[in-house]
Amino acid sequence: MVGPSGDRARPATASGAWLRQTRVDRGLTQEELADHTGLSVRAIRDLEAGRAVPRWRTVDLLADVLGLGREESSRFEDLVRAGRARRKGEASHADLDALLVQVPSTGESGSRPQPPRYRPAQLPHDVTDLVGRQREIARLDELAEAIADGARPAAGVCVIDGPGGIGKTALAVHFGHHAVNRFPDGQLYADLRGFHVGQRPVAPSTVLGAFLRSVGVPAGMVPTDPDERSALFRSVLAGRRMLIVLDNATSASQVRALLPGASGCLVLVTSRRRLAGLVSRDAAVRITLEPLDREAAIGLLANTIGRDRVADDPPAADALAELSGDLPLALRITAEHVLAHSKTDLRVLVAELSAQASQAESRPGGGIGPARSAIAWSGHGLDPTLARFLQALATTPTLDITPRAAAALADRPARQARRLLDGLVERGLLDGDADGRYRLHDLLRAHAFERCDDRDAQGRAERRLSAGRMIRWYLAASVAADRAIAPHRHRGPLESVSSEHELPVFASHQEAAGWCDREAANLVASARHAAARGEHRAAWQLPWALLSYFDLRKSWDDWLDTYRIGLAAARAGHDRFGEAAILTGLGRLHYYPRRFAQALAYYRHAGGLWREIGDRHGEASILNAIGNVHLARRAYGAALDHYGNALAIDRAVGYRHGEGVVLNNLAETHCDLRAFERALDYASVAVAINHETGFRRMEAFSLCHLARAEAATGRMRDARGHFAEAIDLAGLIGDRQVEAWALDYLGLAEAAAGARREAREHWLRAARLFGELGDPQGADVRGRLALAGRTDPVSGRSRADRLHHRRVTHISRV
């Protein structure tokens, strides 16, 4: 094992050397570290010298006091784990405990608690009339049974391949619902978009991030490094029995990082390619789908058009199945078309489909054979408005669409757009779900895309206008969501963004964030599409509008992806405001994982641009952000200087919102410095200003810092009242995160006052809320709960009372 100096060391010595170097980097003496953690100076010396290996509670304490980021904490725990294993003669191994911690028991055992269990159920709705796949389902049943019996040493992998439209996804999803009881820990589903026109295949790292959050890893604790994500995913699934469906994979490498490492899980991969590497290297079972046999194909037709109609003319039904190539997608489209012409004789419809098939065969690049014929036949004779709408829909990069977004695309009211969508559903050209979202099958999208004639100048212009309207709609809707999530932040040009079409209305920031969750893939695709079209302004404004959402959800991949697009677009468009805005967001992106050097570089670059263009709001926001970095590093003097300069600008320009934010951060800083009388002054004014500006979230924070200062100066009755007011306010605005922070602060105040039972009750509520939110601050609270019952032999106080309370609650207000 290599220590900080690069020398190979014993595991215990390595963890001690790492601890010593980190302490020195933080500017702490051994005495200061001992004071902040409640450990003795001798204990710190023994740990750093490698004479002792810390217990896990001590690891949590040291990580909290040293302000370790995710990667630093993981490194420290790996070194400690190796030291413990060496001493006990056990093999060390990485597990989820390095990142997920539940409320530990208060016993003396040094064992780590088990991670929380989440049971995701992500499979799309089942195809209830699946026919002709009994043999394939039987093979999948055998594989699932072998996994359940432990007959396979690793996770079971099955590749379901075949041409487009043959029913791969339907089979995988149907079997998933069929076998749900065999995988009691849940089902994960991801569309890898390997063959989606207009969108890139999804990166494995992005899927891993979503999967990890789905199984309970807090968003802030999901590693940014792809290899670390893959390793953590394997650790999370160890010992679990889960079904994973990876739909529309384009390559074996796209899939390999998403495979569990241990037995007990089944992975179903669908692809138009054979993915031979998964069979040869990963022992995957292959199921290659063929067209349905004729009896099953006619049965599928009968399920839609009615068995009586099939029985009335069996030869015509047989001919429809043959012309559809016995392909499930083509059969469903054919059946919908027949159903829409219920008064037309089947033989007439057979003749029409036969003629369409002849035309399809005569065109070069036919490719999809019978499916192409069925699609073209179903689309033949479409109303011109519906035909143009289908082509516009096919040329957008969105994965799915809602009636409101479709209204912008079609330039019609939402109710008319819904009728257009339903018209395509009736013809089998579009899928709709119970949530009001509509989606084109890949083959339908490709066919409609191919039908777009670039020689038709009018049609090309219409499609360009349609795409532009939809991009503007997504931008305007994102701004509306941002106003609900963070109503007072500095938006600049975003304030004038609008759409002539109906936007979603958000009653709370939870509703706005939920909308962003559902539309995330479309929003990222829209930003990329805007950049590709040369719409530089929209390409940087979309990520800028999503900043508050990214800040809330910590969606690292989408955040970084869109901001890279935005930065290039702003520079291509020579937009200095846009460049400053995007650099500011990139600074915040690096601030949260505690990459402070990178965050400062972005912030300082952005600050220079804000000053260059004379945007005082932006300049003050950067000063506040840099102050936050210094506060996180405990460079209190530098933090106070930056906050003071930001406050001066806010007051000079009369920006009361910014003033309230900075005063809140000053109150927090002085609480940390134990200058409680100064903290009282700042917090009192911050409460008043934030109430005046209606910034309820910040008002609740300021009430917390006011209460902290009151509790520390012996005014516990007032403190309890203000804590209660903050908790009530958080409940009123539906902000569970602020409520959790307030409860945690109240727990600290009660613990310091000797009310340990009350402190524990508040911390338990805070830990539950943080856990539900996936907020990494929950680890701090659980650490305090672990120490709540243990007293200091010198002072007689609970050791939890002496924890230096470090968190990132100071606000980056842009």
PDB file of C-alpha atoms in Angstrom, residues 289-398:
ATOM      1  CA  LEU A 289     -35.983 -13.765 -31.637  1.00  0.00           C
ATOM      2  CA  GLU A 290     -37.505 -14.895 -34.907  1.00  0.00           C
ATOM      3  CA  PRO A 291     -40.797 -13.740 -36.437  1.00  0.00           C
ATOM      4  CA  LEU A 292     -43.876 -15.257 -34.836  1.00  0.00           C
ATOM      5  CA  ASP A 293     -45.251 -18.471 -36.238  1.00  0.00           C
ATOM      6  CA  ARG A 294     -48.325 -17.870 -38.371  1.00  0.00           C
ATOM      7  CA  GLU A 295     -50.831 -19.070 -35.798  1.00  0.00           C
ATOM      8  CA  ALA A 296     -49.428 -16.698 -33.141  1.00  0.00           C
ATOM      9  CA  ALA A 297     -49.273 -13.845 -35.664  1.00  0.00           C
ATOM     10  CA  ILE A 298     -52.954 -14.274 -36.542  1.00  0.00           C
ATOM     11  CA  GLY A 299     -53.730 -14.511 -32.832  1.00  0.00           C
ATOM     12  CA  LEU A 300     -52.048 -11.151 -32.241  1.00  0.00           C
ATOM     13  CA  LEU A 301     -54.147  -9.646 -35.049  1.00  0.00           C
ATOM     14  CA  ALA A 302     -57.292 -11.139 -33.540  1.00  0.00           C
ATOM     15  CA  ASN A 303     -56.533  -9.616 -30.145  1.00  0.00           C
ATOM     16  CA  THR A 304     -56.965  -6.174 -31.722  1.00  0.00           C
ATOM     17  CA  ILE A 305     -59.393  -6.465 -34.619  1.00  0.00           C
ATOM     18  CA  GLY A 306     -61.544  -9.128 -32.999  1.00  0.00           C
ATOM     19  CA  ARG A 307     -61.662 -12.892 -33.409  1.00  0.00           C
ATOM     20  CA  ASP A 308     -64.966 -12.754 -35.259  1.00  0.00           C
ATOM     21  CA  ARG A 309     -63.480 -10.612 -38.006  1.00  0.00           C
ATOM     22  CA  VAL A 310     -60.561 -12.996 -38.399  1.00  0.00           C
ATOM     23  CA  ALA A 311     -62.907 -15.991 -38.423  1.00  0.00           C
ATOM     24  CA  ASP A 312     -65.046 -14.374 -41.139  1.00  0.00           C
ATOM     25  CA  ASP A 313     -62.145 -14.404 -43.599  1.00  0.00           C
ATOM     26  CA  PRO A 314     -59.216 -16.614 -42.514  1.00  0.00           C
ATOM     27  CA  PRO A 315     -57.329 -16.317 -45.859  1.00  0.00           C
ATOM     28  CA  ALA A 316     -57.396 -12.509 -45.653  1.00  0.00           C
ATOM     29  CA  ALA A 317     -56.162 -12.605 -42.038  1.00  0.00           C
ATOM     30  CA  ASP A 318     -53.394 -15.007 -43.093  1.00  0.00           C
ATOM     31  CA  ALA A 319     -52.408 -12.640 -45.909  1.00  0.00           C
ATOM     32  CA  LEU A 320     -52.252  -9.658 -43.507  1.00  0.00           C
ATOM     33  CA  ALA A 321     -49.957 -11.623 -41.202  1.00  0.00           C
ATOM     34  CA  GLU A 322     -47.740 -12.655 -44.115  1.00  0.00           C
ATOM     35  CA  LEU A 323     -47.519  -9.098 -45.472  1.00  0.00           C
ATOM     36  CA  SER A 324     -46.606  -7.922 -41.952  1.00  0.00           C
ATOM     37  CA  GLY A 325     -43.739 -10.401 -41.925  1.00  0.00           C
ATOM     38  CA  ASP A 326     -45.168 -11.981 -38.744  1.00  0.00           C
ATOM     39  CA  LEU A 327     -43.345  -9.187 -36.887  1.00  0.00           C
ATOM     40  CA  PRO A 328     -45.092  -8.033 -33.687  1.00  0.00           C
ATOM     41  CA  LEU A 329     -44.628  -4.290 -34.351  1.00  0.00           C
ATOM     42  CA  ALA A 330     -45.816  -4.552 -37.959  1.00  0.00           C
ATOM     43  CA  LEU A 331     -48.736  -6.732 -36.874  1.00  0.00           C
ATOM     44  CA  ARG A 332     -49.822  -4.224 -34.236  1.00  0.00           C
ATOM     45  CA  ILE A 333     -49.645  -1.342 -36.709  1.00  0.00           C
ATOM     46  CA  THR A 334     -51.538  -3.360 -39.289  1.00  0.00           C
ATOM     47  CA  ALA A 335     -54.194  -4.311 -36.739  1.00  0.00           C
ATOM     48  CA  GLU A 336     -54.673  -0.696 -35.641  1.00  0.00           C
ATOM     49  CA  HIS A 337     -55.084   0.358 -39.272  1.00  0.00           C
ATOM     50  CA  VAL A 338     -57.625  -2.411 -39.869  1.00  0.00           C
ATOM     51  CA  LEU A 339     -59.482  -1.416 -36.719  1.00  0.00           C
ATOM     52  CA  ALA A 340     -59.609   2.199 -37.900  1.00  0.00           C
ATOM     53  CA  HIS A 341     -61.264   0.949 -41.116  1.00  0.00           C
ATOM     54  CA  SER A 342     -63.746  -1.394 -39.476  1.00  0.00           C
ATOM     55  CA  LYS A 343     -66.279  -1.077 -42.326  1.00  0.00           C
ATOM     56  CA  THR A 344     -63.763  -1.956 -45.051  1.00  0.00           C
ATOM     57  CA  ASP A 345     -63.580  -5.519 -46.296  1.00  0.00           C
ATOM     58  CA  LEU A 346     -60.401  -7.299 -45.176  1.00  0.00           C
ATOM     59  CA  ARG A 347     -59.575  -8.278 -48.745  1.00  0.00           C
ATOM     60  CA  VAL A 348     -59.560  -4.639 -49.812  1.00  0.00           C
ATOM     61  CA  LEU A 349     -57.159  -3.849 -46.966  1.00  0.00           C
ATOM     62  CA  VAL A 350     -54.974  -6.813 -47.988  1.00  0.00           C
ATOM     63  CA  ALA A 351     -54.771  -5.408 -51.507  1.00  0.00           C
ATOM     64  CA  GLU A 352     -53.779  -1.988 -50.193  1.00  0.00           C
ATOM     65  CA  LEU A 353     -51.048  -3.419 -47.937  1.00  0.00           C
ATOM     66  CA  SER A 354     -49.784  -5.619 -50.787  1.00  0.00           C
ATOM     67  CA  ALA A 355     -49.489  -2.580 -53.064  1.00  0.00           C
ATOM     68  CA  GLN A 356     -47.661  -0.702 -50.320  1.00  0.00           C
ATOM     69  CA  ALA A 357     -45.256  -3.613 -49.875  1.00  0.00           C
ATOM     70  CA  SER A 358     -44.453  -3.584 -53.583  1.00  0.00           C
ATOM     71  CA  GLN A 359     -43.631   0.125 -53.430  1.00  0.00           C
ATOM     72  CA  ALA A 360     -41.453  -0.369 -50.359  1.00  0.00           C
ATOM     73  CA  GLU A 361     -39.463  -3.128 -52.080  1.00  0.00           C
ATOM     74  CA  SER A 362     -38.866  -0.897 -55.109  1.00  0.00           C
ATOM     75  CA  ARG A 363     -37.366   1.890 -53.001  1.00  0.00           C
ATOM     76  CA  PRO A 364     -33.610   1.744 -52.308  1.00  0.00           C
ATOM     77  CA  GLY A 365     -32.489   1.213 -48.745  1.00  0.00           C
ATOM     78  CA  GLY A 366     -35.713  -0.519 -47.715  1.00  0.00           C
ATOM     79  CA  GLY A 367     -34.033  -2.096 -44.732  1.00  0.00           C
ATOM     80  CA  ILE A 368     -36.946  -2.842 -42.437  1.00  0.00           C
ATOM     81  CA  GLY A 369     -39.028  -4.831 -44.902  1.00  0.00           C
ATOM     82  CA  PRO A 370     -42.541  -5.720 -43.759  1.00  0.00           C
ATOM     83  CA  ALA A 371     -42.374  -3.290 -40.842  1.00  0.00           C
ATOM     84  CA  ARG A 372     -41.640  -0.478 -43.292  1.00  0.00           C
ATOM     85  CA  SER A 373     -44.594  -1.556 -45.421  1.00  0.00           C
ATOM     86  CA  ALA A 374     -46.973  -1.622 -42.448  1.00  0.00           C
ATOM     87  CA  ILE A 375     -45.759   1.775 -41.208  1.00  0.00           C
ATOM     88  CA  ALA A 376     -46.068   3.322 -44.655  1.00  0.00           C
ATOM     89  CA  TRP A 377     -49.516   1.787 -45.164  1.00  0.00           C
ATOM     90  CA  SER A 378     -50.757   3.033 -41.817  1.00  0.00           C
ATOM     91  CA  GLY A 379     -49.426   6.478 -42.588  1.00  0.00           C
ATOM     92  CA  HIS A 380     -50.848   6.497 -46.096  1.00  0.00           C
ATOM     93  CA  GLY A 381     -53.683   8.925 -46.478  1.00  0.00           C
ATOM     94  CA  LEU A 382     -52.943  10.719 -43.213  1.00  0.00           C
ATOM     95  CA  ASP A 383     -54.436  14.154 -42.929  1.00  0.00           C
ATOM     96  CA  PRO A 384     -51.718  16.608 -44.131  1.00  0.00           C
ATOM     97  CA  THR A 385     -51.665  18.296 -40.724  1.00  0.00           C
ATOM     98  CA  LEU A 386     -51.156  14.961 -38.992  1.00  0.00           C
ATOM     99  CA  ALA A 387     -48.496  13.921 -41.513  1.00  0.00           C
ATOM    100  CA  ARG A 388     -46.540  17.147 -41.001  1.00  0.00           C
ATOM    101  CA  PHE A 389     -46.856  16.765 -37.235  1.00  0.00           C
ATOM    102  CA  LEU A 390     -45.492  13.210 -37.408  1.00  0.00           C
ATOM    103  CA  GLN A 391     -42.470  14.380 -39.413  1.00  0.00           C
ATOM    104  CA  ALA A 392     -41.843  17.249 -37.004  1.00  0.00           C
ATOM    105  CA  LEU A 393     -42.066  14.812 -34.095  1.00  0.00           C
ATOM    106  CA  ALA A 394     -39.620  12.445 -35.778  1.00  0.00           C
ATOM    107  CA  THR A 395     -37.010  15.173 -36.259  1.00  0.00           C
ATOM    108  CA  THR A 396     -36.992  16.319 -32.612  1.00  0.00           C
ATOM    109  CA  PRO A 397     -34.366  14.853 -30.295  1.00  0.00           C
ATOM    110  CA  THR A 398     -36.800  14.279 -27.441  1.00  0.00           C
TER     111      THR A 398
END
